Amino acid sequence: MSDERRPYSSPMLDGPDRAPSRGMLYAVGFEKEDFSKPHIGIASTWSQVTPCNIHIDRLAKESAKGADAAGGKAVIFNTITISDGISMGTEGMKYSLVSREVIADSIETVVGCEGMDGFVAIGGCDKNMPACVMAMARMNRPSVFVYGGTILPGCATIKGKEEQLDIVSIFEAVGKHASGEFSDEELETVESCAIPGEGSCGGMYTANTMASAIEALGMSLPNSSAQAAVSDDKMRDCFDAGAAVLNLIDKGIKPRDIMTRKAFENAITVVIALGGSTNAVLHLLGMASAAEVELSIDDFTEIGKRVPLLADLKPSGRFVMAELVRIGGTVPLMRMLLEAGLLHGDCMTVTGKTMAENLANSPLVYPEGQEVIRPLDNPIKKDSHLRILYGNIAPGGAVAKITGKEGESFTGKAKVFDSEDDAMKSILEGGIQDGDVIVIRREGPKGGPGMREMLGPTSAIMGRGLGKTVALITDGRFSGGSHGFVVGHITPEAHEGGPIGLLVDGDEITIDAVNNKISVNLDDEALQARRDNWTQPEPRYTRGVLAKYAKLVTSASEGAVTDKYL
């Protein structure tokens, strides 16, 4: 027996020979009538590991209610999550980007194994969000992503002044403590007050960046990316997402109908307008690879020429995501971009309608007097803050986040470190001076392995007051909370023989974010002489998930995915 609404659950559950399967499901709460309904998975990333995901079990139950109310039969299952904020600066952080692949694999595994006809996936911390969408693209079954929502800001009185705080405040407080600006008590005040409860890190860091990108891609419901974790709006979003999957089944709309080349261009456009994280480059490339859509780092440059930076959001701006939620969220911004011809309005979305249809009845403008989103004729920066750089340090490309507040060019002398740990120690002990270019290498996808984020070093630089006088380059990557004159994703990485692995202390390095170049003042012959004396380091891990990842992973310029060349 087959059922057009149940192409995957029907072969698993229908007919006398499938009685054992039905028997197993009676034990988990199925009734007889449930076997004739579409089987809807609810992929929950709930965990007590991090505040980003601590509430997602509650959201998953609400999505299940929505799927059931719309005529499906929901089944909740879990996958893992990790916490960047907790593991940052330790060996544990090497598992962070790796977890994106593990989560995508695990969702694919459960949905494929259990014959689910569609699914909702709910993510909070930043790696599990692109992972959810990668699984959707691989499986190509009707599905909707739900963002767990942003955290509310913390607050405390510091040196007599009331301050809004978030996770980056703590990292920068470490630098201030090291320089003597903060006492032990002031550091403890910041760490104990900055993170008040449930939800993802509150600036336009990677979680909020990817939530916004996924909404612009069309894979979540309107304004899903701009809701507080603790809110009635988020609960409605979850319920509606469950129901939306059934609508997609009825309309025959699948993720690859939505995740087109033009949809990825929309996602890039919104990320640029919001001042999003450099991780968006890595994750959008990974998502596009899973959907078999051609996308390259150079597309960020081309789109960035015409899209301005409009959002005054942290880390480089003044406001947190909760302020954008308060004034109306992402929908008015997307309406503004659509009206200006910067978005493709004909792209399909998980509502079953096009982007233009979704936005047709939305407010065109934000409330008068708000300062979070600038008008198109008065941007913070007239073109993109995400810069794709090339040169003799990065012949395969590199990614920088330059808003212009840091300046647009930097020349200085290299201070070279073969790990984040060594660089962090030097920064905190005062070993970095004005004019230095900190080089952190052997932290790439293969060499790390896992491409650790450098929020600790970048925040310590800021905390020590060196944000405008020191640059940092790495074959690793940056947290969405990083800001300053920083360049990551340098390709080829040091472990693969990339030029960043050939640099020595004192080399003169120039970063030019206007002409999109990064170079060392050495000619080809000098670099070749160093290359002739280079030997590849031994792998840091030879067994387990990190070793498997290092063996399979592509370069950062290809999205650091593990299934591209299988």
Protein backbone atom coordinates (compact mmCIF):
# COMPACT_ATOMS: atom_id res chain seq x y z
CA MET A 1 0.00 0.00 0.00
CA SER A 2 1.28 3.51 -0.76
CA ASP A 3 0.16 6.98 0.23
CA GLU A 4 1.18 10.18 -1.59
CA ARG A 5 1.27 12.09 1.70
CA ARG A 6 3.28 9.31 3.33
CA PRO A 7 5.97 8.30 0.82
CA TYR A 8 8.44 7.26 3.52
CA SER A 9 6.30 6.12 6.45
CA SER A 10 3.90 4.07 4.30
CA PRO A 11 6.47 1.41 3.25
CA MET A 12 7.58 1.16 6.86
CA LEU A 13 4.17 0.96 8.56
CA ASP A 14 1.52 -0.33 6.11
CA GLY A 15 0.49 -3.94 5.57
CA PRO A 16 0.47 -7.15 7.61
CA ASP A 17 4.23 -7.65 7.28
CA ARG A 18 4.86 -4.29 8.99
CA ALA A 19 3.05 -5.33 12.18
CA PRO A 20 6.33 -5.44 14.17
CA SER A 21 7.02 -1.80 13.28
CA ARG A 22 3.54 -0.75 14.36
CA GLY A 23 3.91 -2.77 17.54
CA MET A 24 7.03 -0.82 18.48
CA LEU A 25 5.26 2.47 17.91
CA TYR A 26 2.19 1.53 19.97
CA ALA A 27 4.64 1.37 22.86
CA VAL A 28 5.75 4.99 22.38
CA GLY A 29 2.21 6.40 22.25
CA PHE A 30 0.80 5.78 18.77
CA GLU A 31 -2.91 5.03 18.39
CA LYS A 32 -4.33 2.97 15.50
CA GLU A 33 -5.40 6.04 13.55
CA ASP A 34 -1.90 7.56 13.77
CA PHE A 35 -0.53 4.98 11.33
CA SER A 36 -2.45 6.58 8.46
CA LYS A 37 -1.05 10.06 9.15
CA PRO A 38 2.15 11.61 7.79
CA HIS A 39 5.02 10.78 10.13
CA ILE A 40 6.59 14.13 11.20
CA GLY A 41 9.93 14.19 12.98
CA ILE A 42 10.72 16.95 15.45
CA ALA A 43 14.51 17.22 15.69
CA SER A 44 15.30 18.78 19.06
CA THR A 45 18.74 20.07 19.98
CA TRP A 46 17.78 20.28 23.65
CA SER A 47 20.64 20.03 26.09
CA GLN A 48 21.64 21.26 29.50
CA VAL A 49 25.04 21.98 27.99
CA THR A 50 24.27 25.60 27.10
CA PRO A 51 21.67 28.34 27.74
CA CYS A 52 21.19 28.55 23.97
CA ASN A 53 19.44 25.17 23.99
CA ILE A 54 18.19 24.64 27.54
CA HIS A 55 14.59 25.48 26.57
CA ILE A 56 14.34 23.66 23.25
CA ASP A 57 12.57 20.62 24.70
CA ARG A 58 9.67 22.95 25.48
CA LEU A 59 9.75 24.36 21.94
CA ALA A 60 9.90 20.86 20.42
CA LYS A 61 6.74 19.83 22.28
CA GLU A 62 4.97 22.90 20.88
CA SER A 63 6.04 22.05 17.32
CA ALA A 64 4.75 18.52 17.86
CA LYS A 65 1.39 19.96 18.88
CA GLY A 66 1.30 22.01 15.68
CA ALA A 67 2.10 18.99 13.50
CA ASP A 68 -0.52 16.87 15.26
CA ALA A 69 -3.17 19.58 15.00
CA ALA A 70 -2.57 19.82 11.25
CA GLY A 71 -3.16 16.10 10.73
CA GLY A 72 0.28 14.61 11.18
CA LYS A 73 1.76 12.36 13.82
CA ALA A 74 4.78 13.96 15.46
CA VAL A 75 7.72 12.07 16.90
CA ILE A 76 10.32 14.03 18.87
CA PHE A 77 13.93 12.94 18.73
CA ASN A 78 17.16 14.49 19.95
CA THR A 79 20.54 15.28 18.57
CA ILE A 80 23.59 16.78 20.29
CA THR A 81 24.76 20.31 20.79
CA ILE A 82 27.98 21.80 22.12
CA SER A 83 28.75 25.20 23.64
CA ASP A 84 31.28 27.45 21.97
CA GLY A 85 31.08 29.93 24.81
CA ILE A 86 32.08 27.37 27.42
CA SER A 87 34.73 25.54 25.39
CA MET A 88 36.24 28.68 23.80
CA GLY A 89 40.01 28.86 24.15
CA THR A 90 40.40 25.21 25.16
CA GLU A 91 41.13 21.98 23.33
CA GLY A 92 37.41 21.26 23.57
CA MET A 93 36.66 24.04 21.09
CA LYS A 94 38.15 21.87 18.34
CA TYR A 95 34.93 19.85 18.44
CA SER A 96 32.75 22.88 17.72
CA LEU A 97 32.75 23.02 13.92
CA VAL A 98 33.01 19.23 13.87
CA SER A 99 29.66 19.13 15.68
CA ARG A 100 27.98 20.73 12.65
CA GLU A 101 28.74 17.62 10.62
CA VAL A 102 27.84 15.24 13.48
CA ILE A 103 24.45 16.93 13.97
CA ALA A 104 23.64 16.95 10.25
CA ASP A 105 24.63 13.28 10.07
CA SER A 106 22.51 12.38 13.09
CA ILE A 107 19.35 14.13 11.82
CA GLU A 108 19.81 12.51 8.41
CA THR A 109 20.26 9.16 10.15
CA VAL A 110 17.08 9.34 12.23
CA VAL A 111 14.86 10.83 9.50
CA GLY A 112 16.13 8.30 6.98
CA CYS A 113 15.98 5.31 9.27
CA GLU A 114 12.54 5.99 10.74
CA GLY A 115 10.77 6.80 7.46
CA MET A 116 9.74 10.32 8.38
CA ASP A 117 7.68 12.10 5.73
CA GLY A 118 8.77 15.54 6.89
CA PHE A 119 10.34 17.20 9.86
CA VAL A 120 10.86 20.30 11.96
CA ALA A 121 14.37 21.02 13.26
CA ILE A 122 14.90 23.42 16.15
CA GLY A 123 18.34 24.94 16.76
CA GLY A 124 19.80 27.39 19.22
CA CYS A 125 23.60 27.54 19.35
CA ASP A 126 25.18 28.41 16.06
CA LYS A 127 26.59 25.09 14.75
CA ASN A 128 23.36 23.16 15.14
CA MET A 129 21.50 25.71 13.00
CA PRO A 130 23.34 25.24 9.69
CA ALA A 131 23.56 21.54 10.59
CA CYS A 132 19.75 21.33 10.66
CA VAL A 133 19.49 22.96 7.25
CA MET A 134 22.25 20.77 5.80
CA ALA A 135 20.24 17.72 6.87
CA MET A 136 17.14 19.20 5.25
CA ALA A 137 19.00 19.74 1.99
CA ARG A 138 20.41 16.21 2.02
CA MET A 139 17.10 14.49 2.77
CA ASN A 140 14.95 16.83 0.64
CA ARG A 141 11.78 16.04 2.57
CA PRO A 142 9.28 18.80 3.50
CA SER A 143 10.80 20.53 6.51
CA VAL A 144 10.93 23.78 8.46
CA PHE A 145 13.67 25.23 10.65
CA VAL A 146 12.82 26.95 13.95
CA TYR A 147 15.27 29.25 15.72
CA GLY A 148 15.30 28.84 19.49
CA GLY A 149 15.43 32.63 19.92
CA THR A 150 17.73 35.27 21.29
CA ILE A 151 18.62 35.76 24.93
CA LEU A 152 17.69 38.95 26.72
CA PRO A 153 20.60 41.19 27.76
CA GLY A 154 22.15 40.98 31.18
CA CYS A 155 22.76 44.10 33.22
CA ALA A 156 24.99 45.22 36.07
CA THR A 157 26.49 48.34 37.57
CA ILE A 158 30.17 48.57 36.62
CA LYS A 159 32.27 51.45 37.97
CA GLY A 160 29.10 53.29 38.89
CA LYS A 161 27.50 52.95 35.45
CA GLU A 162 24.57 50.72 34.49
CA GLU A 163 25.74 48.45 31.64
CA GLN A 164 23.98 46.05 29.28
CA LEU A 165 26.02 42.85 29.13
CA ASP A 166 26.35 39.69 27.05
CA ILE A 167 28.83 36.85 26.57
CA VAL A 168 31.35 39.08 24.77
CA SER A 169 31.30 41.43 27.77
CA ILE A 170 32.79 38.60 29.81
CA PHE A 171 35.52 37.81 27.28
CA GLU A 172 36.48 41.50 27.07
CA ALA A 173 36.38 41.75 30.86
CA VAL A 174 39.13 39.09 30.95
CA GLY A 175 41.37 41.44 28.96
CA LYS A 176 40.45 44.38 31.20
CA HIS A 177 41.24 42.28 34.26
CA ALA A 178 44.61 41.31 32.79
CA SER A 179 45.47 44.96 32.15
CA GLY A 180 44.44 45.98 35.68
CA GLU A 181 41.38 47.97 34.59
CA PHE A 182 39.00 45.51 36.32
CA SER A 183 39.37 44.12 39.82
CA ASP A 184 38.60 40.52 40.73
CA GLU A 185 35.23 41.67 42.06
CA GLU A 186 34.36 43.56 38.88
CA LEU A 187 35.24 40.55 36.74
CA GLU A 188 33.02 38.37 38.93
CA THR A 189 30.17 40.89 38.62
CA VAL A 190 30.34 40.75 34.82
CA GLU A 191 30.57 36.96 34.63
CA SER A 192 27.67 36.43 37.03
CA CYS A 193 25.30 38.97 35.43
CA ALA A 194 25.96 38.85 31.68
CA ILE A 195 23.87 35.79 30.80
CA PRO A 196 20.46 35.96 32.53
CA GLY A 197 18.76 32.85 31.16
CA GLU A 198 17.54 30.98 28.08
CA GLY A 199 18.43 31.87 24.53
CA SER A 200 21.31 32.38 22.11
CA CYS A 201 24.03 34.99 22.48
CA GLY A 202 22.43 38.39 22.16
CA GLY A 203 24.35 40.40 19.57
CA MET A 204 24.56 39.87 15.82
CA TYR A 205 26.86 36.99 16.59
CA THR A 206 26.79 33.71 14.70
CA ALA A 207 23.52 32.33 16.14
CA ASN A 208 21.47 35.41 15.28
CA THR A 209 23.34 35.75 12.00
CA MET A 210 22.49 32.21 10.92
CA ALA A 211 18.90 32.48 12.12
CA SER A 212 18.48 35.58 9.95
CA ALA A 213 20.22 33.91 7.00
CA ILE A 214 17.99 30.83 7.23
CA GLU A 215 14.87 33.00 7.34
CA ALA A 216 16.07 34.94 4.28
CA LEU A 217 16.83 31.60 2.61
CA GLY A 218 13.15 30.78 3.03
CA MET A 219 13.60 27.81 5.37
CA SER A 220 11.95 29.31 8.47
CA LEU A 221 8.73 31.24 9.00
CA PRO A 222 8.74 35.06 8.80
CA ASN A 223 10.42 36.68 11.81
CA SER A 224 11.45 33.33 13.31
CA SER A 225 14.96 34.78 13.53
CA ALA A 226 13.90 37.85 15.52
CA GLN A 227 12.04 36.56 18.55
CA ALA A 228 13.12 36.26 22.15
CA ALA A 229 13.67 32.72 23.40
CA VAL A 230 11.26 33.38 26.24
CA SER A 231 8.20 34.80 24.48
CA ASP A 232 4.71 33.97 23.29
CA ASP A 233 5.86 34.78 19.74
CA LYS A 234 8.43 32.00 19.86
CA MET A 235 5.88 29.47 21.10
CA ARG A 236 3.53 30.43 18.24
CA ASP A 237 6.42 30.15 15.80
CA CYS A 238 7.05 26.58 16.97
CA PHE A 239 3.39 25.55 16.72
CA ASP A 240 3.04 27.13 13.28
CA ALA A 241 6.22 25.42 12.06
CA GLY A 242 4.77 22.02 12.91
CA ALA A 243 1.63 22.83 10.96
CA ALA A 244 3.65 24.30 8.08
CA VAL A 245 5.31 20.95 7.37
CA LEU A 246 1.92 19.42 6.60
CA ASN A 247 1.15 22.30 4.24
CA LEU A 248 4.45 21.67 2.46
CA ILE A 249 3.59 17.97 2.14
CA ASP A 250 0.22 18.82 0.64
CA LYS A 251 1.76 21.30 -1.80
CA GLY A 252 4.66 19.00 -2.69
CA ILE A 253 7.26 21.64 -1.74
CA LYS A 254 10.67 20.31 -0.73
CA PRO A 255 13.79 22.04 0.62
CA ARG A 256 15.61 22.05 -2.70
CA ASP A 257 12.62 23.84 -4.26
CA ILE A 258 13.34 26.60 -1.73
CA MET A 259 17.13 26.48 -1.38
CA THR A 260 17.96 27.77 -4.86
CA ARG A 261 20.87 29.89 -6.01
CA LYS A 262 18.71 33.03 -5.75
CA ALA A 263 17.63 32.07 -2.22
CA PHE A 264 21.27 31.86 -1.15
CA GLU A 265 21.83 35.31 -2.66
CA ASN A 266 18.95 36.56 -0.49
CA ALA A 267 20.58 35.01 2.58
CA ILE A 268 23.91 36.68 1.83
CA THR A 269 22.17 40.02 1.29
CA VAL A 270 20.44 39.94 4.68
CA VAL A 271 23.62 38.82 6.46
CA ILE A 272 25.48 41.81 5.01
CA ALA A 273 22.74 44.30 5.84
CA LEU A 274 22.68 43.05 9.45
CA GLY A 275 26.47 43.09 9.90
CA GLY A 276 26.57 39.33 10.38
CA SER A 277 29.34 36.98 11.42
CA THR A 278 32.19 35.73 9.24
CA ASN A 279 30.94 32.26 10.11
CA ALA A 280 28.04 32.92 7.74
CA VAL A 281 30.49 32.47 4.86
CA LEU A 282 31.54 29.05 6.12
CA HIS A 283 28.01 27.90 6.92
CA LEU A 284 26.25 29.19 3.82
CA LEU A 285 28.89 27.48 1.69
CA GLY A 286 28.27 24.28 3.66
CA MET A 287 24.50 24.55 3.29
CA ALA A 288 24.79 25.25 -0.44
CA SER A 289 27.06 22.25 -0.85
CA ALA A 290 24.47 20.02 0.82
CA ALA A 291 21.79 21.40 -1.53
CA GLU A 292 24.12 20.99 -4.53
CA VAL A 293 23.89 24.70 -5.30
CA GLU A 294 26.96 26.39 -6.77
CA LEU A 295 28.15 29.06 -4.33
CA SER A 296 31.66 30.43 -3.75
CA ILE A 297 33.40 32.89 -1.48
CA ASP A 298 33.59 35.30 -4.41
CA ASP A 299 29.79 35.56 -4.45
CA PHE A 300 30.05 37.37 -1.11
CA THR A 301 32.25 39.97 -2.79
CA GLU A 302 29.95 40.49 -5.77
CA ILE A 303 26.78 40.77 -3.67
CA GLY A 304 28.64 42.91 -1.14
CA LYS A 305 29.36 45.57 -3.77
CA ARG A 306 25.68 46.52 -3.89
CA VAL A 307 24.44 45.77 -0.35
CA PRO A 308 25.09 48.25 2.48
CA LEU A 309 25.64 47.56 6.17
CA LEU A 310 22.55 48.95 7.92
CA ALA A 311 22.35 47.41 11.41
CA ASP A 312 24.03 49.05 14.41
CA LEU A 313 24.26 45.77 16.29
CA LYS A 314 26.94 44.28 18.51
CA PRO A 315 29.77 43.34 18.40
CA SER A 316 30.89 46.44 16.49
CA GLY A 317 27.63 48.36 17.03
CA ARG A 318 25.61 49.51 20.01
CA PHE A 319 22.52 47.32 20.20
CA VAL A 320 21.61 43.72 20.98
CA MET A 321 19.19 41.52 19.07
CA ALA A 322 16.45 42.09 21.64
CA GLU A 323 16.32 45.72 20.47
CA LEU A 324 15.75 44.61 16.87
CA VAL A 325 12.99 42.30 18.11
CA ARG A 326 11.39 45.22 19.95
CA ILE A 327 11.15 47.40 16.82
CA GLY A 328 9.72 44.71 14.55
CA GLY A 329 12.46 42.20 13.78
CA THR A 330 13.87 41.21 10.41
CA VAL A 331 10.71 41.44 8.31
CA PRO A 332 10.68 45.25 7.85
CA LEU A 333 14.36 45.09 6.88
CA MET A 334 13.68 42.46 4.25
CA ARG A 335 10.72 44.48 2.96
CA MET A 336 13.05 47.49 2.67
CA LEU A 337 15.63 45.43 0.79
CA LEU A 338 12.97 43.94 -1.49
CA GLU A 339 11.57 47.37 -2.36
CA ALA A 340 15.10 48.51 -3.23
CA GLY A 341 15.56 45.58 -5.63
CA LEU A 342 18.17 43.90 -3.44
CA LEU A 343 16.19 40.69 -2.76
CA HIS A 344 14.70 38.14 -5.15
CA GLY A 345 11.00 38.27 -4.31
CA ASP A 346 10.05 35.26 -6.44
CA CYS A 347 11.87 32.72 -4.22
CA MET A 348 9.64 30.06 -2.64
CA THR A 349 9.56 29.77 1.17
CA VAL A 350 8.31 27.29 3.78
CA THR A 351 5.02 29.19 4.04
CA GLY A 352 4.18 27.83 0.57
CA LYS A 353 4.32 31.41 -0.67
CA THR A 354 7.09 33.47 -2.24
CA MET A 355 9.26 35.91 -0.37
CA ALA A 356 7.38 38.81 -2.00
CA GLU A 357 4.01 37.35 -0.96
CA ASN A 358 5.21 36.91 2.62
CA LEU A 359 6.41 40.51 2.78
CA ALA A 360 3.46 42.11 0.96
CA ASN A 361 1.54 42.93 4.14
CA SER A 362 4.50 43.63 6.39
CA PRO A 363 5.38 47.13 7.62
CA LEU A 364 7.69 48.94 5.23
CA VAL A 365 9.37 51.09 7.86
CA TYR A 366 10.54 50.74 11.43
CA PRO A 367 9.11 52.97 14.18
CA GLU A 368 10.13 56.59 13.96
CA GLY A 369 13.16 57.43 16.07
CA GLN A 370 14.65 53.93 16.23
CA GLU A 371 18.41 53.77 15.71
CA VAL A 372 19.00 50.04 15.31
CA ILE A 373 18.50 49.86 11.52
CA ARG A 374 19.72 52.72 9.34
CA PRO A 375 17.88 53.79 6.16
CA LEU A 376 19.37 52.73 2.84
CA ASP A 377 20.43 56.29 2.07
CA ASN A 378 22.36 56.61 5.34
CA PRO A 379 24.15 53.29 5.89
CA ILE A 380 26.86 52.54 8.42
CA LYS A 381 28.92 51.36 5.45
CA LYS A 382 27.91 51.65 1.80
CA ASP A 383 29.09 48.15 0.95
CA SER A 384 29.74 44.87 2.74
CA HIS A 385 31.69 44.49 5.97
CA LEU A 386 32.48 40.90 4.94
CA ARG A 387 35.62 41.10 2.82
CA ILE A 388 37.06 38.21 0.83
CA LEU A 389 40.82 38.83 0.65
CA TYR A 390 43.43 37.29 -1.63
CA GLY A 391 47.20 37.62 -1.84
CA ASN A 392 50.44 35.78 -1.29
CA ILE A 393 49.39 34.88 2.26
CA ALA A 394 45.97 33.61 1.14
CA PRO A 395 46.02 32.47 -2.50
CA GLY A 396 42.87 30.44 -1.81
CA GLY A 397 41.10 33.29 -0.07
CA ALA A 398 40.46 34.60 3.44
CA VAL A 399 37.53 36.25 5.22
CA ALA A 400 37.58 39.49 7.18
CA LYS A 401 34.89 41.46 9.00
CA ILE A 402 35.74 45.13 8.53
CA THR A 403 33.04 47.67 9.35
CA GLY A 404 35.33 50.65 8.78
CA LYS A 405 35.41 51.57 12.47
CA GLU A 406 38.75 49.74 12.67
CA GLY A 407 40.08 51.54 9.59
CA GLU A 408 40.32 49.86 6.21
CA SER A 409 44.01 49.02 5.97
CA PHE A 410 46.74 47.87 8.34
CA THR A 411 50.45 47.23 7.97
CA GLY A 412 52.51 45.76 10.77
CA LYS A 413 55.11 43.24 11.89
CA ALA A 414 54.21 39.59 12.37
CA LYS A 415 54.14 37.94 15.79
CA VAL A 416 53.77 34.25 14.95
CA PHE A 417 52.13 31.57 17.12
CA ASP A 418 51.49 27.92 16.30
CA SER A 419 48.36 27.75 18.45
CA GLU A 420 45.64 29.94 19.91
CA ASP A 421 46.81 29.02 23.41
CA ASP A 422 50.30 30.47 22.88
CA ALA A 423 48.89 33.67 21.38
CA MET A 424 46.41 34.14 24.22
CA LYS A 425 49.15 33.77 26.81
CA SER A 426 51.25 36.42 25.08
CA ILE A 427 48.34 38.86 24.82
CA LEU A 428 47.39 38.54 28.49
CA GLU A 429 51.02 38.85 29.63
CA GLY A 430 51.55 42.06 27.64
CA GLY A 431 53.65 40.56 24.88
CA ILE A 432 51.72 42.28 22.08
CA GLN A 433 52.47 45.89 21.17
CA ASP A 434 50.99 48.56 18.92
CA GLY A 435 51.65 47.73 15.27
CA ASP A 436 51.83 43.97 15.71
CA VAL A 437 50.02 41.55 13.40
CA ILE A 438 49.30 38.46 15.47
CA VAL A 439 49.54 35.32 13.33
CA ILE A 440 47.76 32.26 14.73
CA ARG A 441 48.24 29.19 12.56
CA ARG A 442 47.83 25.41 12.62
CA GLU A 443 44.22 26.07 13.66
CA GLY A 444 42.62 25.31 10.28
CA PRO A 445 40.03 22.63 9.47
CA LYS A 446 42.71 19.91 9.14
CA GLY A 447 45.53 21.34 11.22
CA GLY A 448 43.56 22.20 14.36
CA PRO A 449 41.71 20.12 13.58
CA GLY A 450 38.32 21.81 13.71
CA MET A 451 39.11 25.47 13.07
CA ARG A 452 38.77 26.93 16.57
CA GLU A 453 37.17 30.36 17.00
CA MET A 454 39.44 33.14 18.26
CA LEU A 455 37.02 35.02 20.50
CA GLY A 456 39.42 34.79 23.45
CA PRO A 457 42.35 36.50 21.70
CA THR A 458 40.24 39.11 19.88
CA SER A 459 38.36 40.00 23.06
CA ALA A 460 41.58 40.16 25.08
CA ILE A 461 43.00 42.54 22.48
CA MET A 462 39.93 44.74 22.86
CA GLY A 463 40.03 44.48 26.63
CA ARG A 464 43.66 45.62 26.69
CA GLY A 465 42.80 48.64 24.54
CA LEU A 466 44.66 47.43 21.44
CA GLY A 467 41.65 47.09 19.14
CA LYS A 468 42.72 49.84 16.75
CA THR A 469 46.47 49.30 16.86
CA VAL A 470 46.83 45.52 16.49
CA ALA A 471 45.63 43.11 13.79
CA LEU A 472 45.16 39.34 13.93
CA ILE A 473 45.21 36.80 11.11
CA THR A 474 44.57 33.06 11.32
CA ASP A 475 43.78 29.91 9.39
CA GLY A 476 41.22 29.33 12.13
CA ARG A 477 38.02 31.36 12.38
CA PHE A 478 36.28 33.90 14.56
CA SER A 479 33.26 33.95 16.79
CA GLY A 480 30.46 36.22 15.68
CA GLY A 481 31.36 38.17 18.80
CA SER A 482 34.83 39.01 17.49
CA HIS A 483 35.54 42.49 16.19
CA GLY A 484 38.59 44.53 15.34
CA PHE A 485 41.05 44.23 12.47
CA VAL A 486 40.88 40.46 12.11
CA VAL A 487 41.22 38.07 9.15
CA GLY A 488 40.35 34.37 9.31
CA HIS A 489 39.75 31.33 7.10
CA ILE A 490 43.17 31.83 5.48
CA THR A 491 43.48 29.23 2.72
CA PRO A 492 45.47 27.09 2.14
CA GLU A 493 45.91 26.48 5.84
CA ALA A 494 49.33 26.01 7.45
CA HIS A 495 48.90 22.24 7.82
CA GLU A 496 48.49 21.94 4.04
CA GLY A 497 51.60 23.98 3.29
CA GLY A 498 49.83 27.32 2.95
CA PRO A 499 51.96 30.49 3.05
CA ILE A 500 50.67 31.38 6.53
CA GLY A 501 52.76 28.43 7.73
CA LEU A 502 55.89 30.01 6.26
CA LEU A 503 55.71 33.35 8.10
CA VAL A 504 58.25 34.30 10.77
CA ASP A 505 58.39 36.99 13.44
CA GLY A 506 59.09 40.40 11.95
CA ASP A 507 57.65 39.77 8.47
CA GLU A 508 55.81 42.87 7.24
CA ILE A 509 52.14 42.10 6.58
CA THR A 510 49.62 44.38 4.87
CA ILE A 511 45.84 43.95 5.07
CA ASP A 512 43.90 46.08 2.56
CA ALA A 513 40.14 45.83 3.00
CA VAL A 514 39.45 48.31 0.20
CA ASN A 515 41.25 46.37 -2.52
CA ASN A 516 40.61 43.05 -0.76
CA LYS A 517 44.25 42.01 -0.44
CA ILE A 518 46.40 40.40 2.23
CA SER A 519 50.12 40.05 1.61
CA VAL A 520 53.53 39.64 3.18
CA ASN A 521 56.37 41.80 1.92
CA LEU A 522 58.31 38.89 0.40
CA ASP A 523 58.86 38.00 -3.23
CA ASP A 524 58.01 34.63 -4.73
CA GLU A 525 61.61 33.43 -4.54
CA ALA A 526 61.85 34.11 -0.81
CA LEU A 527 58.57 32.31 -0.14
CA GLN A 528 59.65 29.37 -2.28
CA ALA A 529 62.92 29.10 -0.38
CA ARG A 530 60.97 28.82 2.88
CA ARG A 531 58.57 26.33 1.31
CA ASP A 532 61.49 24.12 0.25
CA ASN A 533 62.48 23.82 3.93
CA TRP A 534 58.94 23.14 5.19
CA THR A 535 57.73 19.75 6.35
CA GLN A 536 54.13 18.92 7.15
CA PRO A 537 53.46 18.55 10.89
CA GLU A 538 52.20 15.25 12.22
CA PRO A 539 48.41 15.13 12.76
CA ARG A 540 47.41 16.13 16.26
CA TYR A 541 44.76 13.38 16.41
CA THR A 542 44.98 9.93 14.82
CA ARG A 543 41.80 8.27 16.18
CA GLY A 544 38.23 9.31 16.87
CA VAL A 545 35.94 12.00 15.51
CA LEU A 546 38.61 14.72 15.20
CA ALA A 547 40.85 12.40 13.16
CA LYS A 548 37.97 11.38 10.90
CA TYR A 549 37.04 15.03 10.40
CA ALA A 550 40.61 16.04 9.55
CA LYS A 551 40.80 13.22 7.01
CA LEU A 552 37.59 14.19 5.20
CA VAL A 553 37.18 17.95 5.58
CA THR A 554 37.52 20.39 2.67
CA SER A 555 39.12 23.82 2.96
CA ALA A 556 37.40 26.75 4.62
CA SER A 557 36.92 28.31 1.17
CA GLU A 558 34.77 25.30 0.29
CA GLY A 559 32.72 25.43 3.50
CA ALA A 560 34.76 22.92 5.55
CA VAL A 561 32.34 20.11 4.69
CA THR A 562 33.06 16.39 5.01
CA ASP A 563 30.99 14.83 2.22
CA LYS A 564 31.89 16.84 -0.87
CA TYR A 565 34.34 14.39 -2.43
CA LEU A 566 33.00 11.06 -1.17
